[in-house]
Each structure stands twice: as C-alpha cells, then as structure tokens.
Coordinates of C-alpha atoms in Angstrom, one line a residue:
Chain A
X1 CA 72.9 82.7 -24.0
X2 CA 70.7 81.8 -27.0
X3 CA 69.6 84.9 -28.8
X4 CA 67.4 85.5 -31.9
X5 CA 67.1 89.1 -33.0
X6 CA 64.7 90.0 -35.8
X7 CA 64.7 93.1 -37.9
X8 CA 63.2 94.5 -41.0
X9 CA 59.6 95.1 -40.0
X10 CA 57.7 98.3 -40.6
X11 CA 54.8 99.9 -42.4
X12 CA 54.2 98.8 -46.0
X13 CA 51.3 99.3 -48.4
X14 CA 49.1 96.5 -49.7
X15 CA 50.9 94.8 -52.6
X16 CA 54.3 95.8 -51.3
X17 CA 57.3 93.8 -50.2
X18 CA 59.4 93.5 -47.0
X19 CA 62.4 91.4 -46.1
X20 CA 62.7 90.2 -42.5
X21 CA 66.0 89.1 -41.0
X22 CA 66.9 87.2 -37.9
X23 CA 70.4 86.9 -36.5
X24 CA 71.2 84.0 -34.2
X25 CA 73.8 83.7 -31.5
X26 CA 74.7 81.5 -28.6
X27 CA 74.3 78.2 -30.5
X28 CA 75.4 76.5 -33.7
X29 CA 72.9 78.0 -36.1
X30 CA 73.7 75.6 -38.9
X31 CA 72.8 72.6 -36.7
X32 CA 69.1 73.7 -36.3
X33 CA 66.1 74.1 -38.5
X34 CA 64.3 77.3 -38.2
X35 CA 60.8 78.8 -38.5
X36 CA 58.9 82.0 -38.8
X37 CA 55.7 82.3 -36.6
X38 CA 53.5 85.3 -36.6
X39 CA 51.0 86.9 -34.2
X40 CA 48.4 89.4 -35.4
X41 CA 47.6 92.2 -32.9
X42 CA 45.7 90.8 -29.9
X43 CA 45.5 87.4 -31.6
X44 CA 47.0 83.9 -31.2
X45 CA 50.1 82.4 -32.9
X46 CA 50.2 81.2 -36.5
X47 CA 53.1 79.1 -38.0
X48 CA 54.3 80.7 -41.2
X49 CA 57.3 78.8 -42.6
X50 CA 60.0 76.2 -41.9
X51 CA 63.5 75.7 -43.3
X52 CA 65.8 72.7 -42.6
X53 CA 69.4 73.1 -41.6
X54 CA 70.8 72.9 -45.1
X55 CA 67.8 74.6 -46.7
X56 CA 67.0 71.4 -48.5
X57 CA 63.5 71.2 -47.0
X58 CA 61.1 74.2 -46.9
X59 CA 57.5 74.4 -46.0
X60 CA 54.9 77.2 -46.0
X61 CA 51.5 77.8 -44.5
X62 CA 48.8 77.9 -47.1
X63 CA 48.1 81.5 -46.2
X64 CA 51.5 82.7 -47.4
X65 CA 52.4 80.1 -50.1
X66 CA 53.5 81.7 -53.3
X67 CA 54.0 85.1 -51.7
X68 CA 56.6 84.5 -49.0
X69 CA 60.1 83.0 -49.3
X70 CA 62.2 81.7 -46.5
X71 CA 65.9 81.4 -46.7
X72 CA 69.0 81.2 -44.5
X73 CA 72.7 81.9 -44.6
X74 CA 74.5 79.7 -42.2
X75 CA 77.8 81.5 -42.7
X76 CA 76.1 84.7 -41.4
X77 CA 74.0 82.9 -38.8
X78 CA 71.0 84.5 -40.4
X79 CA 67.4 83.6 -41.3
X80 CA 65.3 85.6 -43.8
X81 CA 61.7 86.0 -44.9
X82 CA 61.0 87.7 -48.1
X83 CA 57.4 88.8 -48.1
X84 CA 55.8 89.9 -51.4
X85 CA 52.3 90.9 -52.4
X86 CA 51.5 91.9 -48.8
X87 CA 48.0 92.0 -47.6
X88 CA 46.3 93.7 -44.6
X89 CA 45.9 90.3 -43.0
X90 CA 49.7 89.8 -43.0
X91 CA 49.8 92.5 -40.3
X92 CA 51.5 90.8 -37.3
X93 CA 54.5 90.5 -35.1
X94 CA 56.8 88.0 -36.9
X95 CA 58.9 85.8 -34.7
X96 CA 62.0 83.9 -35.7
X97 CA 62.0 80.5 -33.8
X98 CA 64.4 77.6 -33.5
X99 CA 63.4 74.0 -33.9
X100 CA 65.0 71.5 -31.6
X101 CA 66.2 68.1 -32.7
X102 CA 62.8 66.7 -31.6
X103 CA 61.0 69.2 -33.9
X104 CA 59.9 71.2 -30.9
X105 CA 60.0 75.0 -31.3
X106 CA 62.2 75.8 -28.3
X107 CA 63.5 79.4 -28.6
X108 CA 61.9 82.5 -30.0
X109 CA 63.1 85.9 -30.8
X110 CA 61.4 89.1 -29.6
X111 CA 59.7 89.7 -32.9
X112 CA 59.4 92.4 -35.5
X113 CA 56.2 94.2 -36.3
X114 CA 54.9 94.3 -39.8
X115 CA 52.0 96.6 -40.6
X116 CA 50.3 96.4 -44.0
X117 CA 48.1 99.4 -44.5
X118 CA 47.5 102.2 -47.0
Chain B
X1 CA 44.1 70.9 -40.0
X2 CA 44.2 69.9 -36.4
X3 CA 42.3 72.4 -34.3
X4 CA 43.3 72.9 -30.7
X5 CA 40.6 74.3 -28.3
X6 CA 41.8 75.7 -25.0
X7 CA 39.6 76.2 -22.0
X8 CA 38.8 78.3 -20.2
X9 CA 39.5 81.5 -22.2
X10 CA 40.3 83.3 -19.0
X11 CA 41.1 82.0 -15.6
X12 CA 41.1 84.2 -12.5
X13 CA 43.0 82.9 -9.6
X14 CA 45.1 84.2 -6.6
X15 CA 48.8 83.6 -5.9
X16 CA 49.3 80.4 -4.2
X17 CA 46.3 78.7 -5.8
X18 CA 46.5 75.8 -8.2
X19 CA 45.8 76.4 -11.9
X20 CA 44.5 73.8 -14.3
X21 CA 44.4 74.7 -18.0
X22 CA 43.0 72.4 -20.7
X23 CA 43.7 71.8 -24.4
X24 CA 41.6 69.6 -26.6
X25 CA 42.6 68.5 -30.1
X26 CA 40.2 67.8 -32.9
X27 CA 42.0 64.5 -33.6
X28 CA 44.6 62.5 -31.8
X29 CA 48.1 64.2 -31.6
X30 CA 49.6 61.3 -29.6
X31 CA 51.8 63.1 -27.1
X32 CA 53.1 65.7 -29.6
X33 CA 51.8 68.6 -27.5
X34 CA 53.7 71.6 -26.1
X35 CA 52.8 74.4 -23.8
X36 CA 54.1 78.0 -24.1
X37 CA 53.8 81.0 -21.8
X38 CA 53.6 84.5 -23.2
X39 CA 53.8 87.7 -21.2
X40 CA 52.8 91.1 -22.7
X41 CA 55.3 92.4 -25.2
X42 CA 57.4 89.2 -24.9
X43 CA 58.1 86.2 -27.0
X44 CA 56.5 82.9 -26.1
X45 CA 58.6 80.7 -23.8
X46 CA 58.5 76.9 -24.0
X47 CA 57.3 75.3 -20.8
X48 CA 56.4 71.7 -21.6
X49 CA 57.0 69.5 -24.7
X50 CA 55.8 66.1 -25.6
X51 CA 52.9 66.6 -23.2
X52 CA 54.7 66.1 -20.0
X53 CA 58.4 67.0 -20.3
X54 CA 59.5 70.3 -18.7
X55 CA 61.8 72.4 -20.8
X56 CA 65.2 73.5 -19.6
X57 CA 65.0 75.9 -16.6
X58 CA 61.2 75.5 -16.1
X59 CA 60.2 75.3 -12.4
X60 CA 58.8 72.1 -11.1
X61 CA 55.5 73.8 -10.2
X62 CA 54.7 73.5 -14.0
X63 CA 53.5 70.1 -15.1
X64 CA 51.8 68.7 -18.1
X65 CA 49.7 65.6 -18.7
X66 CA 47.5 63.9 -21.3
X67 CA 47.6 62.0 -24.6
X68 CA 45.5 61.6 -27.7
X69 CA 43.1 64.5 -27.6
X70 CA 43.0 65.8 -24.1
X71 CA 45.8 67.6 -22.3
X72 CA 46.3 69.6 -19.1
X73 CA 48.8 72.1 -17.9
X74 CA 48.9 72.4 -14.1
X75 CA 50.6 75.1 -12.1
X76 CA 50.7 73.7 -8.6
X77 CA 51.0 77.0 -6.7
X78 CA 50.8 80.2 -8.6
X79 CA 53.6 82.8 -8.3
X80 CA 53.1 86.4 -9.3
X81 CA 55.2 86.0 -12.4
X82 CA 53.0 83.1 -13.7
X83 CA 50.1 85.4 -14.7
X84 CA 50.3 85.4 -18.5
X85 CA 48.7 83.9 -21.6
X86 CA 49.3 80.2 -22.2
X87 CA 49.2 78.5 -25.5
X88 CA 49.1 74.8 -26.4
X89 CA 50.7 73.7 -29.7
X90 CA 50.6 70.4 -31.6
X91 CA 53.3 69.0 -34.0
X92 CA 51.6 65.7 -34.8
X93 CA 51.5 66.5 -38.5
X94 CA 54.7 68.4 -38.7
X95 CA 55.4 70.9 -40.2
X96 CA 51.7 71.9 -40.2
X97 CA 51.8 72.8 -36.6
X98 CA 48.9 74.6 -35.0
X99 CA 48.3 76.5 -31.8
X100 CA 45.4 76.9 -29.5
X101 CA 43.7 80.2 -29.1
X102 CA 45.2 80.7 -25.6
X103 CA 44.1 80.9 -22.0
X104 CA 44.7 84.2 -20.1
X105 CA 45.6 83.5 -16.5
X106 CA 44.8 86.7 -14.5
X107 CA 45.1 87.7 -10.9
X108 CA 41.9 87.6 -9.0

C-alpha cells in the first residue's frame, strides 16, 4: 500500500521557520518526483513546490520562492520542506504528493497543518 | 497563469441521480486535465487524468470528457460515498499546475 506520512506542522509566529517532513512507503521513492501542495482553511488547493527524482530539478510557486526550500533524501525515503520567513498567508494544510511518470499527481499524504499567527 | 473555473459551486442531488460537473480553462490545456475528489478531513484522491482516463481503482460510474478549454466530470449514478468536493487541475504548463476552486456535491 502506498503511504505518504507528513509531520512537522504546528503553530509558528510570523517570521519564524518550520521544517516539514514526509516519509514514503509502499513504492520505490527514488523513482518518483514529488511535490508539496497546500490548502488554506476552507479554501482550494495550491501547488507549492516540485522536486525531481535526483533533486536535479526544483521548482517553486512564486508565492514561496526565496522563502521555502524543498529537498529529499532517497536513502531515507523522505521529502522535506524548509519554510522560512513565514507569513500569516502560509497558514494551510501541507500535503506531500507523488508525481507519476506522466507528471500526474497521483497520491497524496494526509497532510500536516501549519498555522502562522502571533 | 492558467485559471480554471468550476461550475456550479455547489450541486445538490440525490443518490441515484446523474451528476455533471464542469471545468473551464482560461486557455487551452489540451487534455492535460485531472479531477480529484476530496472528503472532509481527507487528502484529495485522483479520479481522472488526461481528461478521460480513470485512475487505478476508480469505479466506472466516474467518467471525464473534454479537451482544450471545456471539461466535464460525470458521475452516472450517485452513491452515498460520492458526496464530496471535486477539483479539476491542469498540468499543461508543468510545473506551474493550477487547480479549480472546487465544486461541492451535496445530498439534496
């Protein structure tokens, strides 16, 4: 069974930092590119960042560029999102999501909630 | 940025009825359009990719159609577990993917 389990969310003050993690199981993690997608409370979905299988290609949404850093450790089957200079508008559930070979986002984790508030 | 507009915002139907959900793109996305289902407190689940291909394990009552700028998700006969929020998503200009704002399918 394919599983993606996120952790690391919580309450952080504006300007602070958090590091999210996602542990994958049930598939060959190193064979798939990965994404972070977020969903603000009661709102729709917003793609945040993408990383290729070997970490050679990385993309960010304009809304997080320069503040967030995506990375992965294929030996640990893990995906990360380092979030710096957090803003209130970063408050959301953050999902780890797998990209299929056809660049379709096919599996999602259950998400971890990040709340940015003073 | 390609904007996806879903309609209606809310659809009220009864089990057994046919549901038709629409997604319109601000510019052509060819057939690079997917549909996801999301239930409260759960992650999105892929239903349809490339406009008309059912994902693994998705029942045949779900079907997708369209190309270019106009797309439709059809649920032929609603089951109680189908009441949820549905999102369309385009990957035409990967990796700058975008989602629609969602259609809430509720029990009438």
